[in-house]
Short mmCIF file of C-alpha atoms in Angstrom, two decimals:
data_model
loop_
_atom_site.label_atom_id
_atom_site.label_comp_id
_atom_site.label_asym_id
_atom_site.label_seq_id
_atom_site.Cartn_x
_atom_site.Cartn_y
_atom_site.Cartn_z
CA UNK A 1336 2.30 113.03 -263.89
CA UNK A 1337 1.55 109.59 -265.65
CA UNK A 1338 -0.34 111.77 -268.31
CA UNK A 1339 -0.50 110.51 -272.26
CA UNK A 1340 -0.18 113.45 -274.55
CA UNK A 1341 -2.76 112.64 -277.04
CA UNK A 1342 -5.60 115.10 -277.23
CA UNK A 1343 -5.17 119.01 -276.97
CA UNK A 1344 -6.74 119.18 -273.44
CA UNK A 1345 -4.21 116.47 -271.85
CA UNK A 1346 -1.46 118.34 -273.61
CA UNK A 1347 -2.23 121.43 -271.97
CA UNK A 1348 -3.22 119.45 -268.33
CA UNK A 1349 0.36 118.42 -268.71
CA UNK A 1350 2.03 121.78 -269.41
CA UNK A 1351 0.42 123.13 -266.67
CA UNK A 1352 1.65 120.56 -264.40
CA UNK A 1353 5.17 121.36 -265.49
CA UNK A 1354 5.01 124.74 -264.66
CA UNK A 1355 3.49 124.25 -261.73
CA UNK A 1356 6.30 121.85 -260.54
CA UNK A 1357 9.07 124.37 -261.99
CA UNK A 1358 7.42 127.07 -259.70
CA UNK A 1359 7.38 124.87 -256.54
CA UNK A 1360 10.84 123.76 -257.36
CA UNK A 1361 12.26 127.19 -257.55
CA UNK A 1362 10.16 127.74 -253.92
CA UNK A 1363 11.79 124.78 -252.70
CA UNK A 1364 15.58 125.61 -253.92
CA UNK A 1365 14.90 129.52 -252.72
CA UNK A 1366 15.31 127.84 -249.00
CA UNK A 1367 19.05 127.54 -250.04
CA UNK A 1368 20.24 129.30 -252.99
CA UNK A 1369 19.43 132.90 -253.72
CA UNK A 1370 20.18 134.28 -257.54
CA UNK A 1371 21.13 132.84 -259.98
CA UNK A 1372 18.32 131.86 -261.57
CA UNK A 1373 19.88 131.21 -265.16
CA UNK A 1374 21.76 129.13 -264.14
CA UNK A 1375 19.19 126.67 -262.00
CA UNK A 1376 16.80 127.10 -264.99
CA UNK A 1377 19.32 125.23 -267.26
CA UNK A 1378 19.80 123.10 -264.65
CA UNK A 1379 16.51 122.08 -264.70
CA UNK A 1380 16.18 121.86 -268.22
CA UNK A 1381 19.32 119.01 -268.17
CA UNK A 1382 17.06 117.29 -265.83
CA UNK A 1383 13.97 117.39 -267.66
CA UNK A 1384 15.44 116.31 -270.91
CA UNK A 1385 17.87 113.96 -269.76
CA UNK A 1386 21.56 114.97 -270.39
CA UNK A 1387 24.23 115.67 -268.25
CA UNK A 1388 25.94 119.15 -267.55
CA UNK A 1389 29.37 121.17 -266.79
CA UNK A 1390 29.32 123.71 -264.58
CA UNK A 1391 31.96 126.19 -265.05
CA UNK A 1392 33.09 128.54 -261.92
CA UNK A 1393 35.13 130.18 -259.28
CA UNK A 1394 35.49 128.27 -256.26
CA UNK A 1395 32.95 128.96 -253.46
CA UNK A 1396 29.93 130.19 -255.60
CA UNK A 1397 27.07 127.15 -254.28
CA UNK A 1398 27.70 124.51 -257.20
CA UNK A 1399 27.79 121.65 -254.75
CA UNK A 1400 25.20 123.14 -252.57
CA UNK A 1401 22.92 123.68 -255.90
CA UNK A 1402 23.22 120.23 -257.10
CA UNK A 1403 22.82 118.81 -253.99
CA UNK A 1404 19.58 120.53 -253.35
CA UNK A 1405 18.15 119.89 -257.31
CA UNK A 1406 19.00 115.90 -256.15
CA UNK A 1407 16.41 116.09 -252.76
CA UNK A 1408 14.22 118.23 -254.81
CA UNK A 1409 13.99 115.50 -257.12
CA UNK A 1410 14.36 112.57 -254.10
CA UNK A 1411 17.24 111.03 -256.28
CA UNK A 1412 20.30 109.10 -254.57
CA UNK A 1413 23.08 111.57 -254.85
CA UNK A 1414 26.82 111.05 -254.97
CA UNK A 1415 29.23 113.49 -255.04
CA UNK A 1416 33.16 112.35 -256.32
CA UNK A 1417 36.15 115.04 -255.68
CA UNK A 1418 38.59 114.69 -258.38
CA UNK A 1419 42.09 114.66 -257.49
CA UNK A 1420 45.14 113.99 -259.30
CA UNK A 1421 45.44 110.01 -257.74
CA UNK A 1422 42.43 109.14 -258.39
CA UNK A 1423 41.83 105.90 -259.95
CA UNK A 1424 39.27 104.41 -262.22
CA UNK A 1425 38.06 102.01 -260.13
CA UNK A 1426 37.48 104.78 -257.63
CA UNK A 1427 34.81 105.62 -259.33
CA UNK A 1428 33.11 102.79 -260.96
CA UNK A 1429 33.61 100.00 -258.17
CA UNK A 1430 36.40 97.08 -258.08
CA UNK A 1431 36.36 93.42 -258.18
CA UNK A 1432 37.44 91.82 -254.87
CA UNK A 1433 37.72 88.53 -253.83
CA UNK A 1434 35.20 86.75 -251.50
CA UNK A 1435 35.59 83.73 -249.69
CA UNK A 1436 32.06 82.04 -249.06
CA UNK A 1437 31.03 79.61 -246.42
CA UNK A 1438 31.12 76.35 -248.26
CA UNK A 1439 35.27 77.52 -248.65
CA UNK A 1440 34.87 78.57 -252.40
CA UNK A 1441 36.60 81.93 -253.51
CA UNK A 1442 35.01 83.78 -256.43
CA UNK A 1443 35.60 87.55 -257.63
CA UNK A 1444 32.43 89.94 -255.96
CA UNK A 1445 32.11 93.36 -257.53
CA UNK A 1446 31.90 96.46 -255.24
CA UNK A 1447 29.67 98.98 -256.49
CA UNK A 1448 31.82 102.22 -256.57
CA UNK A 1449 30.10 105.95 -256.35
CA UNK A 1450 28.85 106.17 -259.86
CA UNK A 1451 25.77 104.23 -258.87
CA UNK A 1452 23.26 106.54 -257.65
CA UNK A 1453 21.04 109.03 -259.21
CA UNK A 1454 23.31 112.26 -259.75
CA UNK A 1455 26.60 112.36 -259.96
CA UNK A 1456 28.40 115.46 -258.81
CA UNK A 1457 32.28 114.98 -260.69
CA UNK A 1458 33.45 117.49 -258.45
CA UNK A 1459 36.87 119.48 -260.15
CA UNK A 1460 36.65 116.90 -262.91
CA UNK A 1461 39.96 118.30 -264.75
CA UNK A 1462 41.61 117.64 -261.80
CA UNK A 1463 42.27 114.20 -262.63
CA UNK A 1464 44.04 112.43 -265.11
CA UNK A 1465 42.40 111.18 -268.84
CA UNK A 1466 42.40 107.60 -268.11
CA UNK A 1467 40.34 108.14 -265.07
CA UNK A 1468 37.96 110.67 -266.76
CA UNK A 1469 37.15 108.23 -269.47
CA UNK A 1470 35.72 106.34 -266.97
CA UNK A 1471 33.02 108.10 -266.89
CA UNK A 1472 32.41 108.23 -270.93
CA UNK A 1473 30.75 104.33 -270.75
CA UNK A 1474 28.76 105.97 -267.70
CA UNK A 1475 27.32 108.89 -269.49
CA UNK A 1476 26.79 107.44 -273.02
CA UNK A 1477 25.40 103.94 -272.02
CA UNK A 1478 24.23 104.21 -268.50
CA UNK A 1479 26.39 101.30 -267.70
CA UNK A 1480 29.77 100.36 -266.18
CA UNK A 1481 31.80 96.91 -267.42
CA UNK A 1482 33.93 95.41 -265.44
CA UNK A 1483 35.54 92.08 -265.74
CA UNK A 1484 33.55 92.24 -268.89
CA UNK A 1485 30.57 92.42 -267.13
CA UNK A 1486 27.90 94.97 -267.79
CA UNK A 1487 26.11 96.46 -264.59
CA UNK A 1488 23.19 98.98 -265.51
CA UNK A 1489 23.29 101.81 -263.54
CA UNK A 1490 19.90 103.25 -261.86
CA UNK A 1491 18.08 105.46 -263.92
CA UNK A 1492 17.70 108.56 -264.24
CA UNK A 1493 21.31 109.37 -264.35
CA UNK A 1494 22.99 112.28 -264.39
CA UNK A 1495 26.64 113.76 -264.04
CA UNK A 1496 26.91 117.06 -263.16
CA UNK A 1497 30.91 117.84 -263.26
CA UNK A 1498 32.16 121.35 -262.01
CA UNK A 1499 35.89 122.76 -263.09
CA UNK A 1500 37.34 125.42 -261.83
CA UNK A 1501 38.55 128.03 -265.13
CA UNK A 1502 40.87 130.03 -263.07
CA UNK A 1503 43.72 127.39 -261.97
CA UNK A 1504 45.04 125.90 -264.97
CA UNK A 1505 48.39 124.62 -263.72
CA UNK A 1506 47.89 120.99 -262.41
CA UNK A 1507 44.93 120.56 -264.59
CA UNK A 1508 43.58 117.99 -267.24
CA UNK A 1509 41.73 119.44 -269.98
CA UNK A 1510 38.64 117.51 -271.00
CA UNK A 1511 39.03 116.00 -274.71
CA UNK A 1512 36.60 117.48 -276.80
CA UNK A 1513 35.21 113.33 -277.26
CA UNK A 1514 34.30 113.55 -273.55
CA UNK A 1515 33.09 117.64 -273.64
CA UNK A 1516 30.53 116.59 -276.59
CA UNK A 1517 28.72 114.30 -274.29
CA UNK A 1518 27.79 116.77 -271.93
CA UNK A 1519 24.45 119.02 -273.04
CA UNK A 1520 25.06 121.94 -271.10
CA UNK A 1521 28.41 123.76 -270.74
CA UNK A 1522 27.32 126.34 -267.81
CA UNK A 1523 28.96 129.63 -267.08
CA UNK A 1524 28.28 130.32 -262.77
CA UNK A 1525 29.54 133.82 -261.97
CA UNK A 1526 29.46 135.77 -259.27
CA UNK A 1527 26.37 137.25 -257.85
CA UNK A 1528 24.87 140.83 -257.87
CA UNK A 1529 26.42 143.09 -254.74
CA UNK A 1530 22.91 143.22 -253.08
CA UNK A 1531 22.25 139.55 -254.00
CA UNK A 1532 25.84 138.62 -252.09
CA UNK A 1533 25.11 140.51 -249.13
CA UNK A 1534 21.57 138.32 -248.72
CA UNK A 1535 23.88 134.98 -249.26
CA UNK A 1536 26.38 136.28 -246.77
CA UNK A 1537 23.54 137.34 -244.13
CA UNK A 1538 21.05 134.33 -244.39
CA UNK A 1539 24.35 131.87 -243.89
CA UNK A 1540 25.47 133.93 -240.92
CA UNK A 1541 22.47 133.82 -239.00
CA UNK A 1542 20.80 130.68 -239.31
CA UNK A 1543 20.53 127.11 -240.57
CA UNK A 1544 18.83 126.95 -243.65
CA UNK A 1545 15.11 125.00 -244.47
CA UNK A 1546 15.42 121.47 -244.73
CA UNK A 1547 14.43 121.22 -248.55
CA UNK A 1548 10.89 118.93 -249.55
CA UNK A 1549 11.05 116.36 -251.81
CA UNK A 1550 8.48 117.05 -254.47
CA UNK A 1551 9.13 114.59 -256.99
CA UNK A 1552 10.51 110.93 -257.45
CA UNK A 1553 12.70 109.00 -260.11
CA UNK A 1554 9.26 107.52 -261.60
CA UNK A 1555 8.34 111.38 -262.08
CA UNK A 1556 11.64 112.02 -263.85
CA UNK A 1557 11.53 109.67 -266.59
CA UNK A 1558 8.15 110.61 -267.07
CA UNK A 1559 9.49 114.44 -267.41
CA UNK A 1560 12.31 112.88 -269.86
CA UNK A 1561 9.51 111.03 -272.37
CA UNK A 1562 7.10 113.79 -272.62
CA UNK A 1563 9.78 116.40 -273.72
CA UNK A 1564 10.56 114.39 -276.36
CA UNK A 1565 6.95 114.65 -277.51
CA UNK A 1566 6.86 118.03 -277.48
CA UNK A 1567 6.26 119.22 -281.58
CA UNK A 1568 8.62 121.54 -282.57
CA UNK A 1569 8.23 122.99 -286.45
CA UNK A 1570 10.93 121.84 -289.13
CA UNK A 1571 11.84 125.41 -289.57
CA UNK A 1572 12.86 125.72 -285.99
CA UNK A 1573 14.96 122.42 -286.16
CA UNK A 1574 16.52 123.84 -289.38
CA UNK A 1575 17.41 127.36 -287.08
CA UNK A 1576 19.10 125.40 -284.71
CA UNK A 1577 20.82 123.57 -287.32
CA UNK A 1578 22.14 126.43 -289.30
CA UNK A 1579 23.38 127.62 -285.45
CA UNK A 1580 25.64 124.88 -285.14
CA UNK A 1581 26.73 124.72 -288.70
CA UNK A 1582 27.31 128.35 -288.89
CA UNK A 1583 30.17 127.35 -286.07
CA UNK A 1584 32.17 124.68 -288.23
CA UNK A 1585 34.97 126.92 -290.28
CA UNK A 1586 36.19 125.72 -293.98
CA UNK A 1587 32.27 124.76 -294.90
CA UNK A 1588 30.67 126.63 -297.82
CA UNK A 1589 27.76 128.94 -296.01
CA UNK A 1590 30.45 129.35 -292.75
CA UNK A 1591 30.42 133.59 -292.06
CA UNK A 1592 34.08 134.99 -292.79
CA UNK A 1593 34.50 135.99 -288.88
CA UNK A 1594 34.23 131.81 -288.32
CA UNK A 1595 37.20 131.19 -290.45
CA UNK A 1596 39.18 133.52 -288.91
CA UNK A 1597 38.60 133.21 -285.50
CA UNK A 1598 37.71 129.16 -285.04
CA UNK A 1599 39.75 126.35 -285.67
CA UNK A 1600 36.95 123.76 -284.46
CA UNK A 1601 32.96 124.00 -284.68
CA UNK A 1602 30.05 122.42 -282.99
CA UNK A 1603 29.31 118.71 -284.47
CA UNK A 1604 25.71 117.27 -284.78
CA UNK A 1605 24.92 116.95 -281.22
CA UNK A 1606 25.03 121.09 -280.83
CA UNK A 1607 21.70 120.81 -282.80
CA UNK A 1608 20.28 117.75 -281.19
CA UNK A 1609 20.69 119.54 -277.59
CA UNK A 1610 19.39 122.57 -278.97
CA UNK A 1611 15.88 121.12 -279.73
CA UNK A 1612 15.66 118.83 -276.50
CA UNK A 1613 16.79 121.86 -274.32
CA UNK A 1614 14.46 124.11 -275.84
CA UNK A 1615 11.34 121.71 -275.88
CA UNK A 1616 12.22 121.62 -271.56
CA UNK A 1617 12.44 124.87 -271.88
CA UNK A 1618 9.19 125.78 -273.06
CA UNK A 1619 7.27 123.05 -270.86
CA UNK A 1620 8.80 124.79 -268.14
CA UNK A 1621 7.26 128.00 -268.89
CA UNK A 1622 4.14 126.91 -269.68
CA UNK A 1623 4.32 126.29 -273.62
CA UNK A 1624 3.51 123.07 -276.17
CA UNK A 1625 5.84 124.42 -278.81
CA UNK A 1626 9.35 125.40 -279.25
CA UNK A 1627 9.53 129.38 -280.00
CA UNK A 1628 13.20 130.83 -281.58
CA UNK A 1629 13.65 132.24 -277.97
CA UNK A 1630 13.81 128.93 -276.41
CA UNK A 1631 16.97 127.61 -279.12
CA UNK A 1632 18.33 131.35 -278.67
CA UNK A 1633 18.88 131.08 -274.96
CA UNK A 1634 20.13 127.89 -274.93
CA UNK A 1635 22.93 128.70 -277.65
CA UNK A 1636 25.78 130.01 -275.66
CA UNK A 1637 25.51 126.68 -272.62
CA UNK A 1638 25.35 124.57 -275.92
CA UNK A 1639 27.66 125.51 -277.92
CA UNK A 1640 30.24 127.32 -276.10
CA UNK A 1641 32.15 123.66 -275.11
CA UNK A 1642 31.84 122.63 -278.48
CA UNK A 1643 33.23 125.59 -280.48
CA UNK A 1644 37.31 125.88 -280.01
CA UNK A 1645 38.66 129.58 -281.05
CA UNK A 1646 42.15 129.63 -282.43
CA UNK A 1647 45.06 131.27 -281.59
CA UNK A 1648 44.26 134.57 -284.14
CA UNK A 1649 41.24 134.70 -281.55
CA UNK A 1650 42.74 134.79 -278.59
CA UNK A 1651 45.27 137.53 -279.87
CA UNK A 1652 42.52 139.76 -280.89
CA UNK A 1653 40.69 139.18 -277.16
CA UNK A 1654 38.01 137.49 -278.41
CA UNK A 1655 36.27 134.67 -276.36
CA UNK A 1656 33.68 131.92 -277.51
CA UNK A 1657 31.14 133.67 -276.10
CA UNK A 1658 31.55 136.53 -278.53
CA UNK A 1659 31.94 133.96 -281.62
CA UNK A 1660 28.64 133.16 -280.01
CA UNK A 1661 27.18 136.43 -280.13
CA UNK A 1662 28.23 137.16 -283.74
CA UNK A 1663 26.44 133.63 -284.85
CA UNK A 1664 23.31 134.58 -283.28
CA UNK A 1665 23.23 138.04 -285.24
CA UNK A 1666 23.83 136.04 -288.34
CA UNK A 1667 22.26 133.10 -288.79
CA UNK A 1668 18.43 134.53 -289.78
CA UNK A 1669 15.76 134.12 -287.16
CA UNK A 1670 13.18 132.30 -288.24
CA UNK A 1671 9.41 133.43 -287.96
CA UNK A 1672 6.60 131.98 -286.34
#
């Protein structure tokens, strides 16, 4: 994959490679997961470009199972933290304990905790209290963890992939919208298709599942994450995905009346800037150079839908984010290629 992009026939050797590797991915994660196949495309798409995701679900629906399996897919060290109301911050990024040598000399040793690897699974992450969420802000915005004010880089690529359960609200800790905005993806898993269930329910009844193949490595990863970036993408599709997110902010001179009714907080400047990086991993991983209005179209609702907070005229009238959603898509103009 250690391909530079700078004539038209590596460009397209490259894209080609991508979708080959998103088609023997999918082969690989088909050992173990059957449907949902929105869901593990934005999945990958996180991956490719780099950010980290919440995955939003029922209990029981294969969210540890499917990032498990995208982390040996991938060969990447994988870690996976259960959230519970005692947990502490050092839990999760390591403590400082002291460590008698052999000369006799004490001196303060820090334990790495479970942050350090590869992918992070935060499972039930509003489970826990704010002060040990934050811990993970430093984690996800710098790649590093300070303790003792010391700075300890943690491997690369890195990615947390948090789940929360929507249905059991008592005992919970919302995420702050600070720590929400950090996360590229908000993902919506539902339950599967009747016919779809009853495959899940007989393959896991009647034998062990394929041991998955590792197909690429870390090196391959960060490779993945520099040559989406390089993907062109026209101004007037960065403007589209621009208008999307500023269509969301109420009180602003262009914002659509059904905005300023229904939402009392709108997407900041990071909605657009996952927009364009999910939809340039999108299109390599169908095969294309350049971003299309599709791509930023299907990514909208998993972008925006953690960053847009309805208000309480909303939620009286029965109207979720995902229908604010829906209306900004029919309004903001389209535009053409």
């Amino acid at each position: 994959m250690g391909v530079e992009i700078d004539s038209c026939e590596q460009e397209q050797e490259v894209v080609e490679q991508i979708r080959d590797g998103n088609r023997r991915i999918r082969e690989e994660l088909s050992k173990v997961i059957i449907g949902q196949q929105e869901v593990v495309e934005q999945l990958l798409i996180t991956l490719f470009a780099g950010g980290h995701c919440l995955l939003t679900g029922a209990p029981g629906l294969a969210k540890t199972l499917l990032v498990r399996s995208i982390a040996q897919v991938f060969h990447l060290k994988f870690q996976r933290i259960q959230f519970t109301p005692d947990l502490m911050p050092a839990d999760i990024t390591g403590t400082e304990i002291l460590e008698e040598s052999t000369d006799g000399h004490r001196r303060l040793q820090f334990v790495h905790g479970p942050i350090f690897a590869n992918v992070i699974l935060a499972d039930e992450i509003n489970r826990t209290p704010p002060k040990t969420q934050a811990a993970l802000l430093e984690a996800m915005q710098e790649h590093q963890v300070t303790a003792g004010g010391v700075r300890y880089p943690l491997d690369e690529p890195f990615f947390v992939l948090a789940t929360q359960n929507p249905i059991e609200m008592e005992g919970t800790y919302p995420l702050p919208e600070a720590q929400l905005d950090r996360f590229m993806f908000n993902v919506v898993i539902d339950y599967l298709p009747e016919d779809e269930e009853v495959d899940v329910v007989t393959a896991t009844t009647s034998r062990k599942p394929e041991p998955i193949e590792p197909i690429f490595n870390s090196e391959d990863v960060l490779r993945f994450h520099e040559i989406v970036r390089r993907v062109p993408v026209a101004r007037e599709m960065v403007r589209y995905a621009v208008r999307l997110a500023a269509a969301s902010r109420p009180g602003q001179a262009e914002t659509p009346a059904f905005v300023n009714d229904w939402v009392s907080w709108g997407a900041g400047l990071r909605a657009g800037q996952y927009l364009i990086l999910g939809a340039k991993a999108r299109a390599l991983l169908q095969g294309r150079s350049h971003v299309s209005p599709d791509d930023i179209r299907a990514l909208a609702h998993a972008t925006l839908r953690h960053r847009t907070l309805i208000g309480y005229r909303a939620e009286a009238e029965g109207i979720t984010v995902d229908d604010v959603i829906d209306r900004l898509l029919k309004h903001v103009a389209v535009p053409t290629t």
